[in-house]
Short mmCIF file of C-alpha atoms in Angstrom, two decimals:
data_model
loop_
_atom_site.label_atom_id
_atom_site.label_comp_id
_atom_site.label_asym_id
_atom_site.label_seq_id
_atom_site.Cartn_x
_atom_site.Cartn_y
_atom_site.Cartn_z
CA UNK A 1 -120.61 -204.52 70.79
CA UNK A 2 -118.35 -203.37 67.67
CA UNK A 3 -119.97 -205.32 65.16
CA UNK A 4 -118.87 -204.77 62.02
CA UNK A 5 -120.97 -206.11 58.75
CA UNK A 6 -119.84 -206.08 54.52
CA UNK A 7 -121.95 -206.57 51.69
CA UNK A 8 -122.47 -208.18 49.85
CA UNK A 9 -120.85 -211.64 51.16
CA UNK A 10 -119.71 -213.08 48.00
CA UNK A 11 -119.76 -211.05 44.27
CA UNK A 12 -119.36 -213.19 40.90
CA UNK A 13 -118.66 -210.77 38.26
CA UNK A 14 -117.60 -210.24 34.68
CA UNK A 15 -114.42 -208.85 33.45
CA UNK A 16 -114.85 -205.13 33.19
CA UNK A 17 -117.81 -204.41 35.38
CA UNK A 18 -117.47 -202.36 38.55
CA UNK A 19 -118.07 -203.80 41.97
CA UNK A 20 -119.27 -202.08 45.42
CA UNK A 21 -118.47 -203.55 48.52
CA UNK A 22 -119.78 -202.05 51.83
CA UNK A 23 -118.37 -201.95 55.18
CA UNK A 24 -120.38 -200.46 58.10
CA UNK A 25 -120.28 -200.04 62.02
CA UNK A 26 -123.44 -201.59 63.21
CA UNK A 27 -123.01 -200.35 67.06
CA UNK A 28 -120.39 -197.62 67.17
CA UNK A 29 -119.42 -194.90 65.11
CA UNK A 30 -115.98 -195.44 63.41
CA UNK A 31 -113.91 -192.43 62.46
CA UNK A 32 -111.33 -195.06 61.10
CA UNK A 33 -111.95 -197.86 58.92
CA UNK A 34 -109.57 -200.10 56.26
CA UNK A 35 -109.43 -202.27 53.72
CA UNK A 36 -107.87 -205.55 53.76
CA UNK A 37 -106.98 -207.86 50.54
CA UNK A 38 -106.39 -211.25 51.00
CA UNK A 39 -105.27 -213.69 48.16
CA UNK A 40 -105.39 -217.46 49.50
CA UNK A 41 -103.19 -218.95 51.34
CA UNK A 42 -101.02 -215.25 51.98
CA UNK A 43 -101.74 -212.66 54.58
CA UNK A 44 -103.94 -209.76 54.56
CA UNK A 45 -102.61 -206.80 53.27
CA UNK A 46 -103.49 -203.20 54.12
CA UNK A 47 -104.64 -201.60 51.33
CA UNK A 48 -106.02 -198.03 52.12
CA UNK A 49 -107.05 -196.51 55.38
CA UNK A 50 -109.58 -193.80 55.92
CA UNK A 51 -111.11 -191.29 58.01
CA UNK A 52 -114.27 -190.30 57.83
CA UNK A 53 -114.96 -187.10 55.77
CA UNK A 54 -111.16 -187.56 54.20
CA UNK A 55 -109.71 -188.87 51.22
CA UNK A 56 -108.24 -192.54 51.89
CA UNK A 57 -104.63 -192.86 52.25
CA UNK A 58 -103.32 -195.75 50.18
CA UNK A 59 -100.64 -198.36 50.68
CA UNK A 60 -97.79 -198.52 48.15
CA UNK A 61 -98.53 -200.09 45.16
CA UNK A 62 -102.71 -199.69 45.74
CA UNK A 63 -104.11 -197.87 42.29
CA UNK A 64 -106.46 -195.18 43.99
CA UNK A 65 -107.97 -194.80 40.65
CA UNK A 66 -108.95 -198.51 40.36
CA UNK A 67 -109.82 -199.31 44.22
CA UNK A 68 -112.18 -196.02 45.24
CA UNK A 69 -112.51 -195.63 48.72
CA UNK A 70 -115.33 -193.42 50.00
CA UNK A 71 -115.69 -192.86 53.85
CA UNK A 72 -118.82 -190.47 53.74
CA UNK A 73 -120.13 -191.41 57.47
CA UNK A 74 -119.15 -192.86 60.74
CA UNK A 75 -120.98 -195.83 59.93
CA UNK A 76 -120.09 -196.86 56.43
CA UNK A 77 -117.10 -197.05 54.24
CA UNK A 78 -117.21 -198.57 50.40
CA UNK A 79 -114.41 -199.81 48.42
CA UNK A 80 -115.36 -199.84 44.46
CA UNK A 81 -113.41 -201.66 42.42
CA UNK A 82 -113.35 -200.48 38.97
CA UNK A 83 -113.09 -202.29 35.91
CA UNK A 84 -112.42 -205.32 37.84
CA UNK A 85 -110.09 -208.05 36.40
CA UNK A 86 -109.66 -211.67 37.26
CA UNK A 87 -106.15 -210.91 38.99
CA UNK A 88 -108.65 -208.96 41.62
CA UNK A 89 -110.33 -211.85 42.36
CA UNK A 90 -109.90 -211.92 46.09
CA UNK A 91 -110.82 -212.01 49.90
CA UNK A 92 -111.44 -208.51 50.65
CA UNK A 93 -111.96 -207.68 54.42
CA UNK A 94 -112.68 -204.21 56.26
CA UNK A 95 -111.77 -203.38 60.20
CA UNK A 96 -112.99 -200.11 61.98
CA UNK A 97 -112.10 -198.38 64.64
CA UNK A 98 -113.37 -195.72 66.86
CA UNK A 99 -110.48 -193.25 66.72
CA UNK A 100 -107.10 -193.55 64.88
CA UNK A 101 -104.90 -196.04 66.67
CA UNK A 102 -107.18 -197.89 68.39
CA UNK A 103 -108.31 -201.60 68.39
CA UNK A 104 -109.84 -202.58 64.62
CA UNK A 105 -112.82 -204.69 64.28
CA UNK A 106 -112.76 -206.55 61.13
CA UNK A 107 -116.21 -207.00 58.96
CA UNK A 108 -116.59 -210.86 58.10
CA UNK A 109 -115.15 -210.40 54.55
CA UNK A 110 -116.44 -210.48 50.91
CA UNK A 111 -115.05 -212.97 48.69
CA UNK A 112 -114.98 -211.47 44.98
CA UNK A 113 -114.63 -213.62 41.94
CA UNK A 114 -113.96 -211.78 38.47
CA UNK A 115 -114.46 -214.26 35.48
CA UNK B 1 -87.71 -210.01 53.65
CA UNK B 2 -91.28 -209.92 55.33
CA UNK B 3 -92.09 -207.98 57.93
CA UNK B 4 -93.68 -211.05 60.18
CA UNK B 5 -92.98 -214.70 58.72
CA UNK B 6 -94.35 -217.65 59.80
CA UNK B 7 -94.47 -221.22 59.13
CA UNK B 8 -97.11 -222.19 56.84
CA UNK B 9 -97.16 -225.35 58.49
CA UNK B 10 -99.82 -227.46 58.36
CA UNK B 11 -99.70 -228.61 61.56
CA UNK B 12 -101.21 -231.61 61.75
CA UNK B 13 -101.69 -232.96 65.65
CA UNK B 14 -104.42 -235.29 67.72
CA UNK B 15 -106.70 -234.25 70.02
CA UNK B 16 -105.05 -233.13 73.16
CA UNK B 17 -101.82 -232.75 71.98
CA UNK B 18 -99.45 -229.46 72.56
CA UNK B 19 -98.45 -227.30 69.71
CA UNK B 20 -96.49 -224.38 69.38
CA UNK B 21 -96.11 -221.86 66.60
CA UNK B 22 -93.45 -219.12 66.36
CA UNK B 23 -93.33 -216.05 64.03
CA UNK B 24 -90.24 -213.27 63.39
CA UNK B 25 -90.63 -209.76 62.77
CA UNK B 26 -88.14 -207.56 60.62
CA UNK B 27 -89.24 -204.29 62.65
CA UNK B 28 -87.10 -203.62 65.79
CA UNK B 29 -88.92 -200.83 66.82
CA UNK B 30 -92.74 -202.73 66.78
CA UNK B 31 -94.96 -202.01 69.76
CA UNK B 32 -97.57 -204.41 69.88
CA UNK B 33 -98.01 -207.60 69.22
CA UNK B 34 -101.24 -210.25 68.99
CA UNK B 35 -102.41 -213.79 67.79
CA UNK B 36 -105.58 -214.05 66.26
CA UNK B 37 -107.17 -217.09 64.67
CA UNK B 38 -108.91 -217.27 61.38
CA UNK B 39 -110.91 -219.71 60.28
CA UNK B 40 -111.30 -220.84 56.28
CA UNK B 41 -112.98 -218.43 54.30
CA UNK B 42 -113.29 -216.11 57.76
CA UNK B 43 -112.45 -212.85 59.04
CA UNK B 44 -109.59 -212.89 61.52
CA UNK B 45 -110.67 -212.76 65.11
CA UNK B 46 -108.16 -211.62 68.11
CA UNK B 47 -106.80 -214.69 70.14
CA UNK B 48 -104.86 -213.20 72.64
CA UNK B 49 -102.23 -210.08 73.06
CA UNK B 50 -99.18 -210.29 73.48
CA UNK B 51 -97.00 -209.05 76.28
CA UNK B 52 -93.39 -209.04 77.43
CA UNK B 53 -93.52 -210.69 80.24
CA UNK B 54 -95.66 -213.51 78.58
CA UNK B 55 -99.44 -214.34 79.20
CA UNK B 56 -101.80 -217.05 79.45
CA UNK B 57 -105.66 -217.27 78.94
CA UNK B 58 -106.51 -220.60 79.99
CA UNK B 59 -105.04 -223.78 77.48
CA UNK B 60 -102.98 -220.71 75.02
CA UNK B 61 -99.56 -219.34 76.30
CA UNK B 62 -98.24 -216.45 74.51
CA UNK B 63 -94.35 -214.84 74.75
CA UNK B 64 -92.30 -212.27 73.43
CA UNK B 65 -88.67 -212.48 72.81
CA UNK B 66 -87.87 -208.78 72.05
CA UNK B 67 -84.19 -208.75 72.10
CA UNK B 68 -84.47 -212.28 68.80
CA UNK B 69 -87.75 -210.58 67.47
CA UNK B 70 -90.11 -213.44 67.41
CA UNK B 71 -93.34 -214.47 69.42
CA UNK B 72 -94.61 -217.34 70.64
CA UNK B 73 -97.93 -219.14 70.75
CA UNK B 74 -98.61 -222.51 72.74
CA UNK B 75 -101.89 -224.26 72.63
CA UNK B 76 -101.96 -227.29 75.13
CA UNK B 77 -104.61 -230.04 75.14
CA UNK B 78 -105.45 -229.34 71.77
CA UNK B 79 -109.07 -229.11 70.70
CA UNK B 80 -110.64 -230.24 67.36
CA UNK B 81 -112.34 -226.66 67.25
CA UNK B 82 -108.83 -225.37 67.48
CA UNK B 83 -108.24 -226.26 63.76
CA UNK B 84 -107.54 -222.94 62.41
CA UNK B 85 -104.98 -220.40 60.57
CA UNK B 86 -102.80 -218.61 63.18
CA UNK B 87 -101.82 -215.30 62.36
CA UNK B 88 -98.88 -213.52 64.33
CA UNK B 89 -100.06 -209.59 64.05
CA UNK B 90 -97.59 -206.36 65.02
CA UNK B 91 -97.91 -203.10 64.77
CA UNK B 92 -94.98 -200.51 64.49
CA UNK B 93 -96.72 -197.47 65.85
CA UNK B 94 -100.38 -198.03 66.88
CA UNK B 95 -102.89 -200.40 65.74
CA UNK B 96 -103.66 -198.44 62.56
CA UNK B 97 -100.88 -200.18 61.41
CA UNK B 98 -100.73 -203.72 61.57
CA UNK B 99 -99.02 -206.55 59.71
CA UNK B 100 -100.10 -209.74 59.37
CA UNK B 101 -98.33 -212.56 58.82
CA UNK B 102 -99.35 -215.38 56.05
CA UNK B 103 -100.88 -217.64 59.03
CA UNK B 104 -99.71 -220.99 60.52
CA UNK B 105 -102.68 -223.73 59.82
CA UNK B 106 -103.62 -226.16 62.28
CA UNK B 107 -105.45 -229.59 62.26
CA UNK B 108 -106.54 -231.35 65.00
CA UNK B 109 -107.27 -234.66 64.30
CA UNK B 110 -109.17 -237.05 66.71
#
């Protein structure tokens, strides 16, 4: 149980174009889920959590404006990142959970390359 | 100064070797505490917890040191498939937050 799936895997895109990455609860409804960003060889850094029906809450330094975060069920998040730039090329991972504070269970990650 | 520092390593040991990792936190008041591996181009997956009065689950040891800030992980009789990135996790209130630390690779060579 608490499977947790993105997609797409991997994204190649050009400079300027928008990307969608999903993140959804296959087996359990998740009032909670987050977004992860993870440049290599450094750890992964929070950067927005949300609840489900709520505007995300985003770390320090996060542009809400560029990274939009929209947590519309308990089964699916997406993280859109606008007008994406090579410096946002990146490992970007999601977790859920079933209730605030409880144990995450991370989605297996979606590896996005901006050329 | 980071919140949870490791050492990069890479650790580079043979097959059936012991190995042990440490990693500091900043954040005196942190609750919780885990290990969890991740493999290259992975997500991270939960090792073990950690506790205060230490715990084992079968070849990995882990401790807490509260009072110098800094757990422990030991892996003995070291498997290839233990070739991984360690990363020390705590969290300072619940586990919405949680820190990760930059990881501590591993090789095991035969």
């Amino acid at each position: 149980g608490a499977v947790v799936s993105q997609h797409p895997s991997r994204v190649i895109c050009k400079s300027g174009t928008s990307v969608k990455i999903e993140c959804r609860s296959l087996d359990f409804q998740a009032t909670t889920m987050f977004w992860y960003r993870q440049f290599p060889k450094q750890s992964l850094m929070l950067m927005a959590t949300s609840n489900e029906g709520s505007k995300a809450t985003y770390e320090q330094g996060v542009e809400k404006d560029k990274f939009l975060i929209n947590h519309a069920s308990l089964t699916l998040s997406t993280l859109t990142v606008t007008s994406a730039h090579p410096e946002d090329s990146s490992f970007y991972i999601c977790s859920a959970s079933f209730s605030e504070g409880e144990t995450q269970y991370f989605g297996p990650g979606t590896r996005l390359l901006v050329l | 100064r980071k919140e949870v520092e490791q050492d990069p390593g890479p650790f580079n040991v043979p097959e059936g070797a012991t190995v042990a990792f440490n990693c500091t936190y900043s954040n005196s008041a942190s609750q919780s505490f885990f290990w969890y591996r991740q493999d290259c181009r992975k997500e991270p997956k939960l090792l073990m917890s950690v506790y205060s009065s230490g715990n084992e689950d079968g070849r990995f040891t882990a401790q807490l040191n509260r009072a110098s800030q800094y757990i422990s992980l030991l892996i003995r009789d070291s498997k290839l498939s233990d070739s991984a990135t360690y990363l020390c996790v705590v969290t300072s209130y619940n586990n919405n937050d949680m820190r990760f630390g930059a990881g501590t690779r591993l090789t095991v060579k035969p």
